[in-house]
mmCIF file of C-alpha atoms and ligand atoms in Angstrom:
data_model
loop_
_atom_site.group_PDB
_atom_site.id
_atom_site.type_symbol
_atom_site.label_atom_id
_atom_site.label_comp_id
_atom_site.label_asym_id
_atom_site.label_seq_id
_atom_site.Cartn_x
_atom_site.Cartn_y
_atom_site.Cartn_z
ATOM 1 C CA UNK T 1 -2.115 -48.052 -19.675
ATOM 2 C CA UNK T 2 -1.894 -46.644 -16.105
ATOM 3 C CA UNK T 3 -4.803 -47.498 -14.006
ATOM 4 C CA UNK T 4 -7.528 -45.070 -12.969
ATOM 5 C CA UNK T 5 -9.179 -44.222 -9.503
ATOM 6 C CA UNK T 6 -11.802 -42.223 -8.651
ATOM 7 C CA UNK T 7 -10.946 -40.407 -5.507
ATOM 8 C CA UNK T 8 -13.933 -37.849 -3.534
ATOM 9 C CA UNK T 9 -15.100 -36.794 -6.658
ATOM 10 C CA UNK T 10 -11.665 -37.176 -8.723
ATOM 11 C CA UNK T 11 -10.444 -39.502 -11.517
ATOM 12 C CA UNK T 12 -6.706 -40.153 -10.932
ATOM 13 C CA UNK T 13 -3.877 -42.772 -11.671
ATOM 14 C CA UNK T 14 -3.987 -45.214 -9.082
ATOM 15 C CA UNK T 15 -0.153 -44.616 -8.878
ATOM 16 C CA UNK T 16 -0.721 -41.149 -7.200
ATOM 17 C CA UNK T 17 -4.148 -41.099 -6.283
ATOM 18 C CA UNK T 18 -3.886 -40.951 -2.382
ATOM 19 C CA UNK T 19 -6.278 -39.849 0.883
ATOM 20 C CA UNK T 20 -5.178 -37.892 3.999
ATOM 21 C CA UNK T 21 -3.168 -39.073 6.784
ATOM 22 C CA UNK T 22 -5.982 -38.769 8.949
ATOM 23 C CA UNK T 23 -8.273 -40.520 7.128
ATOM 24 C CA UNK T 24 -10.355 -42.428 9.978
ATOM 25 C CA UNK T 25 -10.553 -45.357 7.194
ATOM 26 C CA UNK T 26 -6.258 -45.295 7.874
ATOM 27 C CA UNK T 27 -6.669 -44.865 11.963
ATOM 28 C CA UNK T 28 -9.370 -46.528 12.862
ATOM 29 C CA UNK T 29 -10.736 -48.846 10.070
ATOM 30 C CA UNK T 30 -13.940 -46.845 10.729
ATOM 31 C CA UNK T 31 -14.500 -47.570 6.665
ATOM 32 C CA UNK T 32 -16.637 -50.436 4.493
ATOM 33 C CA UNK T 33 -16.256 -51.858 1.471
ATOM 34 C CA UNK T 34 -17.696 -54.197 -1.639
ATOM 35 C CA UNK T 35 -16.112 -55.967 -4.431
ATOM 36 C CA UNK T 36 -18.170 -56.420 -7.690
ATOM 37 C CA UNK T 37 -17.136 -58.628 -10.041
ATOM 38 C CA UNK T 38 -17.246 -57.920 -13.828
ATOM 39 C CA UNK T 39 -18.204 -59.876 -16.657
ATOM 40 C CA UNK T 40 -18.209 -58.108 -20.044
ATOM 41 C CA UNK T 41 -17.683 -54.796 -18.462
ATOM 42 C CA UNK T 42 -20.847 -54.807 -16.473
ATOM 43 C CA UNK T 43 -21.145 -54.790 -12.891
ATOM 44 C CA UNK T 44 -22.227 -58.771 -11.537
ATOM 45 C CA UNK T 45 -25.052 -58.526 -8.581
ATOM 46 C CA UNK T 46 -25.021 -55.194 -8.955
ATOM 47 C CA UNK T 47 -28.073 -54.460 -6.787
ATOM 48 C CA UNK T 48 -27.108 -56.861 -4.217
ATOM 49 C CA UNK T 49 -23.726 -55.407 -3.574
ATOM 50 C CA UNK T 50 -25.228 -51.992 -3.830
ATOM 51 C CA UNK T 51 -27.982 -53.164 -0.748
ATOM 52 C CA UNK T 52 -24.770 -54.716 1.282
ATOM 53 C CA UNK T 53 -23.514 -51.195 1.280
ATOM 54 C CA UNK T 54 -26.463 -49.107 2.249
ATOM 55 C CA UNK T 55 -26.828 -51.628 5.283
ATOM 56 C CA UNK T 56 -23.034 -51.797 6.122
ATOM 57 C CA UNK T 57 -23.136 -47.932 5.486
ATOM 58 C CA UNK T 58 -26.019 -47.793 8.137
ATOM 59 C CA UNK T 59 -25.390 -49.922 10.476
ATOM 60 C CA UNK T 60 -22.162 -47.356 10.870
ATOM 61 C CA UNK T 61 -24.197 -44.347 10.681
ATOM 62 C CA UNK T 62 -21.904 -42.623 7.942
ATOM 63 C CA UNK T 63 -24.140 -41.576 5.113
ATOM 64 C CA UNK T 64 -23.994 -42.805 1.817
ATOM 65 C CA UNK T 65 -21.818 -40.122 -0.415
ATOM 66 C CA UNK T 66 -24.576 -39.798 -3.131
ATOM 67 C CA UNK T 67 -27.544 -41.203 -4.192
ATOM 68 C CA UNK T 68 -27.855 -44.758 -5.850
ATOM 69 C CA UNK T 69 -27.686 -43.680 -9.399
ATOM 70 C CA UNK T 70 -24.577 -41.301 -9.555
ATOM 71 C CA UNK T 71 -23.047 -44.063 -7.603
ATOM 72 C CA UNK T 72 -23.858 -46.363 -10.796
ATOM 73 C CA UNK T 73 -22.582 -43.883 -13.384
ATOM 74 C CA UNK T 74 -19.065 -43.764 -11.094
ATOM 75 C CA UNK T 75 -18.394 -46.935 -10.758
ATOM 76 C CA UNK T 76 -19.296 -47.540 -14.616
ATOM 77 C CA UNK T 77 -16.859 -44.596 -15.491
ATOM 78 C CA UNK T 78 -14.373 -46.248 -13.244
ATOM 79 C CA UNK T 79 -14.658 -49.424 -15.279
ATOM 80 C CA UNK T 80 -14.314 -47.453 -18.470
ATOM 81 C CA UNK T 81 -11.616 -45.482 -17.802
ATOM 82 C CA UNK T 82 -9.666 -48.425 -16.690
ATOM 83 C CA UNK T 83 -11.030 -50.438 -19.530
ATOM 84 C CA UNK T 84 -12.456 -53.294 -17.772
ATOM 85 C CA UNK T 85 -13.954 -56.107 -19.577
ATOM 86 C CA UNK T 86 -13.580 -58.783 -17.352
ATOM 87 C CA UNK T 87 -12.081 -57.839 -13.906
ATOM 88 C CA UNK T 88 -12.958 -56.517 -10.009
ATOM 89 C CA UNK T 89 -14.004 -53.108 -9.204
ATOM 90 C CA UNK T 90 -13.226 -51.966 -5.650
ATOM 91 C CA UNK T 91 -15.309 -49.260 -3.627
ATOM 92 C CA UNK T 92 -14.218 -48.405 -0.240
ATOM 93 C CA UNK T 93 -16.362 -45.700 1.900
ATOM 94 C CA UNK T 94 -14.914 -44.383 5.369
ATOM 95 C CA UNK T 95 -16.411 -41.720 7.895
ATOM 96 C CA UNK T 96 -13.800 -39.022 6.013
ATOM 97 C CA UNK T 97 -11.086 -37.246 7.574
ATOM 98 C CA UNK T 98 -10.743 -35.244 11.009
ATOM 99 C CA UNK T 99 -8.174 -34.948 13.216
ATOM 100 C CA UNK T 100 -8.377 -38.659 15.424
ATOM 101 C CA UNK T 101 -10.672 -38.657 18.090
ATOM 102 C CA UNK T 102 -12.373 -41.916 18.701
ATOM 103 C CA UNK T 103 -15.807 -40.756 18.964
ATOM 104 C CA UNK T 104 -17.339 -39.579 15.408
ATOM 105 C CA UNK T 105 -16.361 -36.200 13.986
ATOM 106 C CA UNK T 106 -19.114 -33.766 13.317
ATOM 107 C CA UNK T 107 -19.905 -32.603 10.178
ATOM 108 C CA UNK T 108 -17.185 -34.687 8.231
ATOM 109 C CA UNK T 109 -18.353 -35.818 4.752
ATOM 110 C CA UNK T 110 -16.772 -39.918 3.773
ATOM 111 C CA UNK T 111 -14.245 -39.967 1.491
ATOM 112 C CA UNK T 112 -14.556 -42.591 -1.249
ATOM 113 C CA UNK T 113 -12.675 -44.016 -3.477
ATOM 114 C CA UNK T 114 -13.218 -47.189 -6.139
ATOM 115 C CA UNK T 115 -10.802 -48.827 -7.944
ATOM 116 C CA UNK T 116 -10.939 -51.430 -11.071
ATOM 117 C CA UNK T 117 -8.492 -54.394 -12.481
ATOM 118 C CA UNK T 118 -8.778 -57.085 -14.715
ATOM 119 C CA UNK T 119 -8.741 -60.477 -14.150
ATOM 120 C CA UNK T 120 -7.958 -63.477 -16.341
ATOM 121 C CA UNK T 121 -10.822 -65.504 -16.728
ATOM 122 C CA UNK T 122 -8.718 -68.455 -18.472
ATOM 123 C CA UNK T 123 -6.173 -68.457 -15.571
ATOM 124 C CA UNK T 124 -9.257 -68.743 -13.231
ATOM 125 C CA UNK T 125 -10.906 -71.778 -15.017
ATOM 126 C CA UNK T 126 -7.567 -73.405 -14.502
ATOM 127 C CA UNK T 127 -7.440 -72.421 -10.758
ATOM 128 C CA UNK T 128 -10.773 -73.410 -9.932
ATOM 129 C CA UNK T 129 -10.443 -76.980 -12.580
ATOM 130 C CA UNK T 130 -7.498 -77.719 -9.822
ATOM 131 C CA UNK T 131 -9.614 -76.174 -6.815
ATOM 132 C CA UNK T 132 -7.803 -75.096 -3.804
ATOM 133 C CA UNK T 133 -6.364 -76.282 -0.481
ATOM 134 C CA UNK T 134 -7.151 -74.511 3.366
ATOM 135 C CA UNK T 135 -6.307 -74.478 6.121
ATOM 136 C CA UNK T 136 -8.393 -73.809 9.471
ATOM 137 C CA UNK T 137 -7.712 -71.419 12.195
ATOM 138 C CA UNK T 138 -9.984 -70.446 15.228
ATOM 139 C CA UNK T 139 -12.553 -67.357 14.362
ATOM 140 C CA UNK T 140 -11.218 -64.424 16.735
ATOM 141 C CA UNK T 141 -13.082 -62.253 14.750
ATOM 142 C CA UNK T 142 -15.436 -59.624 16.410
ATOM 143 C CA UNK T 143 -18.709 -59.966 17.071
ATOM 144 C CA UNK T 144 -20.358 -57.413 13.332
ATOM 145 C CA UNK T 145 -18.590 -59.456 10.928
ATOM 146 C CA UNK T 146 -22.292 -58.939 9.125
ATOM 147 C CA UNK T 147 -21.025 -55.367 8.500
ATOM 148 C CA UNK T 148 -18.460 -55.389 5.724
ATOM 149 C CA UNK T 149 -16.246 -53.560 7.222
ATOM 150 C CA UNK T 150 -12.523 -52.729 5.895
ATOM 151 C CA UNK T 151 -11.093 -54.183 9.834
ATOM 152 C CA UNK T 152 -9.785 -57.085 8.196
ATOM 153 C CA UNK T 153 -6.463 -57.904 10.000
ATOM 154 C CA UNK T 154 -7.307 -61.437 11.646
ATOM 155 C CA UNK T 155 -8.643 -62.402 8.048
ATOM 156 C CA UNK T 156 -5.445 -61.096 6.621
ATOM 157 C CA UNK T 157 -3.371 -63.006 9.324
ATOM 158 C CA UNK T 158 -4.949 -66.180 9.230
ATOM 159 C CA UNK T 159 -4.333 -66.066 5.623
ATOM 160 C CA UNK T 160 -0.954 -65.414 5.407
ATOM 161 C CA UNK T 161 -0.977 -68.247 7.647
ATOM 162 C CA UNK T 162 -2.927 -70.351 4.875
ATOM 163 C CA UNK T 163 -0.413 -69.362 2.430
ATOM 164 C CA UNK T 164 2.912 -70.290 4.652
ATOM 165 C CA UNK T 165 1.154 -73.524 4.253
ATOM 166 C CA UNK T 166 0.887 -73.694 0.759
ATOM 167 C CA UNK T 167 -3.086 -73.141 1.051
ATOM 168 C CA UNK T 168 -5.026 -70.209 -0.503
ATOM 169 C CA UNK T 169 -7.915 -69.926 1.934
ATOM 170 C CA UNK T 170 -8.569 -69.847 5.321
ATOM 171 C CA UNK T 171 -11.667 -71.362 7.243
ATOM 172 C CA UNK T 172 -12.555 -70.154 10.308
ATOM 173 C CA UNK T 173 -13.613 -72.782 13.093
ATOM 174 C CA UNK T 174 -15.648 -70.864 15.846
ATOM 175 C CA UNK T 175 -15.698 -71.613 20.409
ATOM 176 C CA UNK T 176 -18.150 -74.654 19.594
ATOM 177 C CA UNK T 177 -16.156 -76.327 16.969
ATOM 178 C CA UNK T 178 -18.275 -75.368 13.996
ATOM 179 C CA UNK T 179 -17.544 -73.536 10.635
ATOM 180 C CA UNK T 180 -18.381 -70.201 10.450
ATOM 181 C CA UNK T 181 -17.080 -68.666 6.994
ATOM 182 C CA UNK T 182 -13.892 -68.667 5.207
ATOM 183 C CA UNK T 183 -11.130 -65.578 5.351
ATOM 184 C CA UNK T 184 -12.864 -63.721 2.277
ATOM 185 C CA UNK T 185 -15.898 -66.484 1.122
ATOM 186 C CA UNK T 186 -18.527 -68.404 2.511
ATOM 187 C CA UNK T 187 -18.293 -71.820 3.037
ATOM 188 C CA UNK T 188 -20.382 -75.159 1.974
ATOM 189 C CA UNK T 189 -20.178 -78.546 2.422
ATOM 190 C CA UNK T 190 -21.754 -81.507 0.400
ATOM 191 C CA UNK T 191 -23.018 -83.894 2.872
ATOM 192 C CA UNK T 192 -22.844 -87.990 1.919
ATOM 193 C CA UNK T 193 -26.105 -87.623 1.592
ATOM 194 C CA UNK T 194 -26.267 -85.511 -1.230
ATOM 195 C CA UNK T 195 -27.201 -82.189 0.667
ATOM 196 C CA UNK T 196 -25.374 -79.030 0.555
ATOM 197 C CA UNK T 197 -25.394 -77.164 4.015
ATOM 198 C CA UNK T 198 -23.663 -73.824 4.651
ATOM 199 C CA UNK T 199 -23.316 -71.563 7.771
ATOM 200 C CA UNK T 200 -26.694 -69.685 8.480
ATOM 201 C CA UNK T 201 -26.765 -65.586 8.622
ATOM 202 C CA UNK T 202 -27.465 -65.432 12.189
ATOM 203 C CA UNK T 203 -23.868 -67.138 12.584
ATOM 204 C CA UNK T 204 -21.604 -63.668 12.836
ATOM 205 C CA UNK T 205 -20.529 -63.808 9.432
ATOM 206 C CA UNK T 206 -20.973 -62.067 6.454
ATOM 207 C CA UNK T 207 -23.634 -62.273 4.433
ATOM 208 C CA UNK T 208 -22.629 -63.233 0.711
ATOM 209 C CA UNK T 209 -23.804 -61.649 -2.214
ATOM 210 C CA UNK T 210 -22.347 -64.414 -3.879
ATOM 211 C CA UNK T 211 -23.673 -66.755 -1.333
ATOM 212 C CA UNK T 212 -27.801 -64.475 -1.664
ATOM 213 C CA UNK T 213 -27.407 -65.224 -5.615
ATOM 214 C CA UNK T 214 -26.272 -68.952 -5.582
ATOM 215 C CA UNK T 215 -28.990 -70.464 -2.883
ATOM 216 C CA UNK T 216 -31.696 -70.344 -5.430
ATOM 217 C CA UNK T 217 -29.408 -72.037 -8.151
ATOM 218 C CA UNK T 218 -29.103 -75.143 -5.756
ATOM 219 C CA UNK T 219 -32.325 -75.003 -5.214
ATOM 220 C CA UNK T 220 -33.521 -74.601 -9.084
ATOM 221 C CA UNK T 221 -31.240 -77.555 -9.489
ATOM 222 C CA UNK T 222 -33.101 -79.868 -6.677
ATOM 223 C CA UNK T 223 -30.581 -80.436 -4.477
ATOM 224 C CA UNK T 224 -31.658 -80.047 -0.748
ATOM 225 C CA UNK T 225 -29.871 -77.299 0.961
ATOM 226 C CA UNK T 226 -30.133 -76.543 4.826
ATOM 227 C CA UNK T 227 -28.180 -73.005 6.311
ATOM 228 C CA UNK T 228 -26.979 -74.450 9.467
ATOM 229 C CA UNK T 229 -24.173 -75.283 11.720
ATOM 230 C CA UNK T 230 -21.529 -77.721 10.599
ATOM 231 C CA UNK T 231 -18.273 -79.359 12.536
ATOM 232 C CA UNK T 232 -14.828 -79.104 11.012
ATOM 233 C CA UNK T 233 -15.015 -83.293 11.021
ATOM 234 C CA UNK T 234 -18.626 -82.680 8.980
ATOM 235 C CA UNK T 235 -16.492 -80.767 6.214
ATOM 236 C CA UNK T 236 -13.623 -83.811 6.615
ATOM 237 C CA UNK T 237 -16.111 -86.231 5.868
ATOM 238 C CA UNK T 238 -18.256 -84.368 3.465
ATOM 239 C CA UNK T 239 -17.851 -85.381 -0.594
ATOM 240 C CA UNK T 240 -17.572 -82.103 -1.390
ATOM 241 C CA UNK T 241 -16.135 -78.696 0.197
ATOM 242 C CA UNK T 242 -16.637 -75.308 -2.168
ATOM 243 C CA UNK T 243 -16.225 -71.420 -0.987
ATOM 244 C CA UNK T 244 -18.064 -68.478 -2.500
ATOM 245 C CA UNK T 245 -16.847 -64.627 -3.384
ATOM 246 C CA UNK T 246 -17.084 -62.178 -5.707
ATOM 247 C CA UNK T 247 -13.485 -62.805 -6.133
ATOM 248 C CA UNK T 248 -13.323 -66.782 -6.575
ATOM 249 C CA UNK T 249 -16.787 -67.026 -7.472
ATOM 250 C CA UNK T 250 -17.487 -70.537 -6.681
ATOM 251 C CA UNK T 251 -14.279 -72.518 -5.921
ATOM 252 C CA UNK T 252 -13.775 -75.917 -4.913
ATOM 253 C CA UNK T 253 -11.733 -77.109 -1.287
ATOM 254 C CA UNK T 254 -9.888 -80.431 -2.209
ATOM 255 C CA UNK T 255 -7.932 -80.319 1.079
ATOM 256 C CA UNK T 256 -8.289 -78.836 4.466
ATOM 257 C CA UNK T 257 -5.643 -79.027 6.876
ATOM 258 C CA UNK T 258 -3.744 -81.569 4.178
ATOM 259 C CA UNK T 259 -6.805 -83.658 4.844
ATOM 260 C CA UNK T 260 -8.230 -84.678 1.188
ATOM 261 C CA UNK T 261 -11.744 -83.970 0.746
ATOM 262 C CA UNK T 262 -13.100 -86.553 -1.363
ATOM 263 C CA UNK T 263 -10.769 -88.034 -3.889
ATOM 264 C CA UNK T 264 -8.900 -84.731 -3.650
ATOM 265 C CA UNK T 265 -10.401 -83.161 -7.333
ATOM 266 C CA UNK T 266 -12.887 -80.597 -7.241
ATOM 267 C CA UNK T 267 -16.429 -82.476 -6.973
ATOM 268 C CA UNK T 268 -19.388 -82.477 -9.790
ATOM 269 C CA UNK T 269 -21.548 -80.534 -8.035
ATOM 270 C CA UNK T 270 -18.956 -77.551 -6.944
ATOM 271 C CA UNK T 271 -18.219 -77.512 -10.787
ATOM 272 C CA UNK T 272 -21.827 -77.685 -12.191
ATOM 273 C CA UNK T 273 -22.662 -75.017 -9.864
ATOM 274 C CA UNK T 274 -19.375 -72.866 -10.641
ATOM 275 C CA UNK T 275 -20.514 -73.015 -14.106
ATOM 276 C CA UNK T 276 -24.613 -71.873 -13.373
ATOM 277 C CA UNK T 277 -23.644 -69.388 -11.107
ATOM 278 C CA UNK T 278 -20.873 -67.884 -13.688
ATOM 279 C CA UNK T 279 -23.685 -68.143 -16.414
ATOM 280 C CA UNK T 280 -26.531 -66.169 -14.791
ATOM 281 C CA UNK T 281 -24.046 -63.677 -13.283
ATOM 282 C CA UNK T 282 -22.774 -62.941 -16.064
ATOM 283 C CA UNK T 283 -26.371 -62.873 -18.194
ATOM 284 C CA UNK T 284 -27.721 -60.249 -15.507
ATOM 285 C CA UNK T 285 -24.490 -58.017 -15.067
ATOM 286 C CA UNK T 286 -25.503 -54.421 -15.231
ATOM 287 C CA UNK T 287 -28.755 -54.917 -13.789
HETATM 288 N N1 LIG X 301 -14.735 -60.800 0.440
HETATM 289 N N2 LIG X 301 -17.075 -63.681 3.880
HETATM 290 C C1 LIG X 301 -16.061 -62.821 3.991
HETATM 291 C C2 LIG X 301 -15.355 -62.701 5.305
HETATM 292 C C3 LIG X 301 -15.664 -62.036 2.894
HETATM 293 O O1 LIG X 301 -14.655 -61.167 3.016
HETATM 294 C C4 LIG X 301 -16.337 -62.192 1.649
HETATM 295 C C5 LIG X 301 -15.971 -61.401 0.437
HETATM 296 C C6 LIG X 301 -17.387 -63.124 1.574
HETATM 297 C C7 LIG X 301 -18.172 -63.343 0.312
HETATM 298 O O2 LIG X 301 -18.945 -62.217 -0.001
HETATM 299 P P1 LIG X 301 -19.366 -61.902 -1.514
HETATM 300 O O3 LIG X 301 -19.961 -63.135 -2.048
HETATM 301 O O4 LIG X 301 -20.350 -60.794 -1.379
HETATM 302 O O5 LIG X 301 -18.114 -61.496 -2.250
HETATM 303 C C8 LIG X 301 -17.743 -63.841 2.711
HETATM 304 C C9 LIG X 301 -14.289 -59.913 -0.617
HETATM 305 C C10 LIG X 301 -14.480 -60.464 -1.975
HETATM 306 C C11 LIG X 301 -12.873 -59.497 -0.310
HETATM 307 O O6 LIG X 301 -12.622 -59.191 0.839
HETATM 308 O O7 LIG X 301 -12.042 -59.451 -1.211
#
């Protein structure tokens, strides 16, 4: 079955679905984007993903395409068409197309397109049952990575550098020496004492959807949680090392830099949470 996109207003197959060379999302990365997960063919944090964009949206001045609600009913077609029961939907919004000229272009409407494939929910179990190694590499990012923006090339460096390495993830290690996110997740660690601590939002990182809807399962489940700033030799030491995505969900680190965390399995509490966080996600999809 050939996959479908939806294209400024168009359903096509991905195969020749395509946007202008001068698309400012092509030249400049002047574009944003989300990534929903889907769990029986409804959308997972749906409203949380949908706020992300409005602010990313804003914070770029380019105006949302349409309202809320036909946004909904297109990305629900999208997951239709392709037949999506359990998979990722992609949505991508740039400033639109003009001939390049750094400053904006006037009256330009965004071009938009989303895009929708399935993903193997057994072969995922078994990923995250073995967790995952990383590596670290020093955050050169700049200084909005609160805006999700699609100017991802040090992410997509550093992990291509992970996987020359034989890790999956990358975990970027800011100027002071502490942790600020991974190269597509958030990041936590599982002190000895029992606490879990991830990066605050005023770090310059993103701020997880995945991340917003798992903070009040650790809480529900009484573990203390601080945001805050941990060391690279914090996350060494730490019992437990897990990242966060739409795309990994809740994953556990067993090694970092070939450095074992723990005994080197995924830890009880990554799991339990992996499991909670899978549960309600999938219990409020759609909503
Ligand atoms: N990335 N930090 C960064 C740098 C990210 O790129 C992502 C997500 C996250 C986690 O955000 P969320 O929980 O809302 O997915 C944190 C997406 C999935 C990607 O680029 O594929």
């Amino acid at each position: 079955m050939p996959r479908i996109a939806y294209v400024n207003g168009a359903y096509e197959r991905t195969s020749e679905a395509a946007v202008s060379i001068e698309d400012r999302g092509y030249q400049f990365a002047d574009a944003v984007y989300e990534v929903w997960s889907v769990f029986d063919g409804r959308l997972a944090d749906l409203s949380g993903h949908l706020d992300r964009l409005e602010r990313s949206l804003s914070e770029l001045q380019i105006a949302m395409p349409m309202p809320r609600t036909s946004l909904l009913v297109v990305l629900n077609e999208v997951i239709r068409r392709n037949r999506i029961r359990e998979g990722l939907v992609y949505l991508q919004i740039s400033r639109g197309v003009a001939p390049r000229d750094h400053v904006f272009p006037v009256d330009t409407l965004p071009s938009i397109v989303i895009t929708a494939k399935p993903v193997d929910r057994a072969a995922a179990e078994i990923k995250a049952a073995a967790g995952i190694k990383a590596i670290t590499a020093p955050d050169i990012r700049w200084g909005r990575c609160d805006i999700k923006t699609v100017g991802l090339l040090p992410n997509v460096l550093a992990k291509q550098q992970a996987k020359a390495k034989g890790a999956t993830e990358v975990i970027f290690v800011d100027h002071d020496g502490y942790i600020t996110e991974g190269g597509s997740t958030n990041v936590y660690i599982v002190t000895k004492e029992g606490e879990i601590r991830t990066r605050s939002l005023e770090a310059n990182i993103l701020a997880g959807v995945t991340r917003l809807n798992l903070l009040p399962l650790i809480r529900e489940s009484g573990i203390t949680l601080s945001e805050g700033a941990f060391t690279l030799e914090e996350a060494l030491a730490a019992t437990e090392v897990f990242v966060t995505a739409a795309t990994s969900l809740v994953m556990p680190i067993v090694a970092i830099n070939d450095t074992l965390i723990g005994d080197g399995k995924p830890g009880p509490i990554a799991c339990a949470l992996r499991e909670v966080y899978i549960e309600r996600a999938r219990a409020s999809a759609g909503v």
